[in-house]
Amino acid sequence: MKFLCVPCDRVMAFAERHVPDDGTLTVVFGCPGCGREMALLANPYESQLVRSLGVKVGGRTVPEQPMELMRGSLEGGRPEAFNDSTPLAREDAASRGPGPVWSPGALERLERVPSFVRGMVKRIYVDWARQHGISEFTPEVMDRARSELGLEGM
């Protein structure tokens, strides 16, 4: 959101921010052309909403970074979220029970899946195998799973 100076038709610049003890928030903007100022006053509930959304009010202290919005929304995520920490040949028995055994051909095929989605693809196949009572994954079983899951084009 940006504020425009109506007489100058210029974007107003951030000037200052006040956060009094009463929970309100005041933000002052000034026109770089004519010097007019305006203030935005948010009540305590609005201020709480702004804080809960992680909105930063104020001027920049660092230049914009590539993918800044995306990085900010992913902040705090697990760095290993897309890594498959379990070996391909077996499933973590403690968390989900023993999974199907992967034949050498199925393992070779699974290795061709890009590493950043391999764990997710493996989990989809393992869940499908459990639902269908399959104890060994072969390339033919993978073809059947892809067909039933509607993943042929992938």
Short mmCIF file of C-alpha atoms in Angstrom, two decimals:
data_model
loop_
_atom_site.label_atom_id
_atom_site.label_comp_id
_atom_site.label_asym_id
_atom_site.label_seq_id
_atom_site.Cartn_x
_atom_site.Cartn_y
_atom_site.Cartn_z
CA MET A 1 0.00 0.00 0.00
CA LYS A 2 1.30 3.44 -0.87
CA PHE A 3 -0.03 6.90 -0.09
CA LEU A 4 -0.06 9.56 -2.80
CA CYS A 5 0.11 13.31 -2.32
CA VAL A 6 -2.96 14.56 -4.20
CA PRO A 7 -1.60 18.00 -5.20
CA CYS A 8 1.80 16.66 -6.31
CA ASP A 9 0.73 13.18 -7.48
CA ARG A 10 3.87 11.74 -5.86
CA VAL A 11 4.31 8.76 -3.59
CA MET A 12 4.60 9.87 0.03
CA ALA A 13 7.68 8.66 1.88
CA PHE A 14 7.77 7.04 5.31
CA ALA A 15 8.75 9.61 7.94
CA GLU A 16 8.30 8.06 11.38
CA ARG A 17 6.45 5.48 13.44
CA HIS A 18 5.12 5.73 17.00
CA VAL A 19 3.97 2.81 19.12
CA PRO A 20 2.62 4.28 22.38
CA ASP A 21 1.94 2.11 25.43
CA ASP A 22 -1.82 2.16 24.78
CA GLY A 23 -1.48 -0.36 21.93
CA THR A 24 -2.16 2.07 19.08
CA LEU A 25 0.16 2.60 16.13
CA THR A 26 0.82 5.90 14.39
CA VAL A 27 2.73 6.10 11.11
CA VAL A 28 3.65 9.43 9.54
CA PHE A 29 4.30 9.89 5.82
CA GLY A 30 5.58 13.00 4.05
CA CYS A 31 5.51 14.22 0.46
CA PRO A 32 9.04 14.68 -0.89
CA GLY A 33 7.76 17.37 -3.27
CA CYS A 34 5.66 19.81 -1.23
CA GLY A 35 6.43 18.65 2.31
CA ARG A 36 2.82 17.82 3.25
CA GLU A 37 2.46 15.21 5.94
CA MET A 38 -0.24 12.75 6.80
CA ALA A 39 -0.59 10.27 9.63
CA LEU A 40 -2.21 6.87 9.84
CA LEU A 41 -3.59 5.96 13.27
CA ALA A 42 -4.47 2.34 13.98
CA ASN A 43 -6.41 1.35 17.10
CA PRO A 44 -5.10 -1.47 19.35
CA TYR A 45 -7.06 -4.18 17.50
CA GLU A 46 -5.85 -3.03 14.11
CA SER A 47 -2.30 -2.78 15.46
CA GLN A 48 -2.53 -6.33 16.78
CA LEU A 49 -3.79 -7.54 13.39
CA VAL A 50 -0.90 -5.82 11.60
CA ARG A 51 1.62 -7.39 14.00
CA SER A 52 0.06 -10.86 13.69
CA LEU A 53 0.35 -10.69 9.90
CA GLY A 54 4.06 -9.92 10.19
CA VAL A 55 3.68 -6.62 8.35
CA LYS A 56 6.67 -4.36 8.80
CA VAL A 57 5.78 -0.69 8.91
CA GLY A 58 8.52 1.77 8.15
CA GLY A 59 11.29 2.65 5.77
CA ARG A 60 13.73 0.16 4.35
CA THR A 61 17.12 -0.25 5.93
CA VAL A 62 18.37 -2.77 3.34
CA PRO A 63 17.83 -3.02 -0.43
CA GLU A 64 15.12 -5.35 -1.76
CA GLN A 65 16.27 -8.93 -2.11
CA PRO A 66 15.31 -11.43 -4.84
CA MET A 67 12.24 -13.46 -3.85
CA GLU A 68 11.97 -11.38 -0.66
CA LEU A 69 8.24 -11.91 -0.19
CA MET A 70 8.55 -15.66 -0.73
CA ARG A 71 11.51 -15.95 1.64
CA GLY A 72 9.68 -14.00 4.33
CA SER A 73 6.63 -16.24 4.13
CA LEU A 74 8.77 -19.39 4.34
CA GLU A 75 10.85 -18.07 7.24
CA GLY A 76 10.95 -20.47 10.14
CA GLY A 77 10.38 -23.53 7.98
CA ARG A 78 12.45 -26.64 8.46
CA PRO A 79 15.50 -26.58 6.18
CA GLU A 80 15.19 -30.35 5.67
CA ALA A 81 11.49 -30.19 4.72
CA PHE A 82 12.15 -31.37 1.16
CA ASN A 83 14.90 -33.83 2.00
CA ASP A 84 14.16 -37.51 2.18
CA SER A 85 16.16 -38.61 5.21
CA THR A 86 15.16 -42.27 5.03
CA PRO A 87 16.99 -44.69 2.78
CA LEU A 88 15.10 -45.58 -0.38
CA ALA A 89 15.04 -49.30 0.39
CA ARG A 90 13.10 -49.09 3.68
CA GLU A 91 10.57 -46.92 5.50
CA ASP A 92 10.81 -45.61 9.05
CA ALA A 93 9.10 -48.40 10.97
CA ALA A 94 8.76 -46.39 14.17
CA SER A 95 6.60 -43.66 12.67
CA ARG A 96 4.45 -45.37 10.05
CA GLY A 97 5.14 -49.07 10.19
CA PRO A 98 7.23 -51.02 7.72
CA GLY A 99 6.80 -49.91 4.15
CA PRO A 100 7.05 -51.91 0.96
CA VAL A 101 10.39 -53.25 -0.22
CA TRP A 102 11.69 -51.45 -3.30
CA SER A 103 13.02 -53.62 -6.11
CA PRO A 104 16.27 -52.50 -7.80
CA GLY A 105 14.32 -51.36 -10.87
CA ALA A 106 11.90 -49.31 -8.77
CA LEU A 107 14.77 -47.76 -6.82
CA GLU A 108 16.50 -46.80 -10.07
CA ARG A 109 13.30 -45.19 -11.30
CA LEU A 110 12.79 -43.35 -8.01
CA GLU A 111 16.38 -42.03 -8.18
CA ARG A 112 15.46 -40.23 -11.43
CA VAL A 113 12.86 -38.12 -9.58
CA PRO A 114 14.32 -34.67 -8.75
CA SER A 115 15.75 -34.73 -5.22
CA PHE A 116 13.66 -31.81 -3.95
CA VAL A 117 10.41 -33.76 -4.51
CA ARG A 118 11.68 -37.33 -4.18
CA GLY A 119 10.60 -37.65 -0.55
CA MET A 120 7.07 -36.48 -1.37
CA VAL A 121 6.82 -38.84 -4.38
CA LYS A 122 8.09 -41.74 -2.29
CA ARG A 123 5.55 -40.94 0.46
CA ILE A 124 2.70 -40.91 -2.11
CA TYR A 125 3.78 -44.33 -3.44
CA VAL A 126 4.22 -45.81 0.05
CA ASP A 127 0.80 -44.56 1.20
CA TRP A 128 -0.80 -45.98 -1.95
CA ALA A 129 0.97 -49.33 -1.40
CA ARG A 130 -0.28 -49.56 2.20
CA GLN A 131 -3.85 -48.88 1.07
CA HIS A 132 -3.58 -51.66 -1.51
CA GLY A 133 -1.68 -54.18 0.62
CA ILE A 134 1.38 -54.16 -1.63
CA SER A 135 4.59 -55.37 -0.02
CA GLU A 136 7.06 -54.88 -2.91
CA PHE A 137 7.44 -52.00 -5.32
CA THR A 138 8.44 -52.88 -8.86
CA PRO A 139 8.35 -50.65 -11.94
CA GLU A 140 5.08 -52.36 -12.94
CA VAL A 141 3.51 -51.56 -9.55
CA MET A 142 4.73 -47.97 -9.91
CA ASP A 143 2.99 -47.79 -13.31
CA ARG A 144 -0.24 -49.06 -11.76
CA ALA A 145 0.01 -46.56 -8.89
CA ARG A 146 0.68 -43.67 -11.30
CA SER A 147 -2.35 -44.67 -13.34
CA GLU A 148 -4.68 -44.98 -10.35
CA LEU A 149 -3.40 -41.76 -8.78
CA GLY A 150 -3.78 -39.86 -12.08
CA LEU A 151 -0.07 -39.04 -12.35
CA GLU A 152 0.61 -40.30 -15.89
CA GLY A 153 1.55 -36.88 -17.25
CA MET A 154 4.15 -36.32 -14.56
#
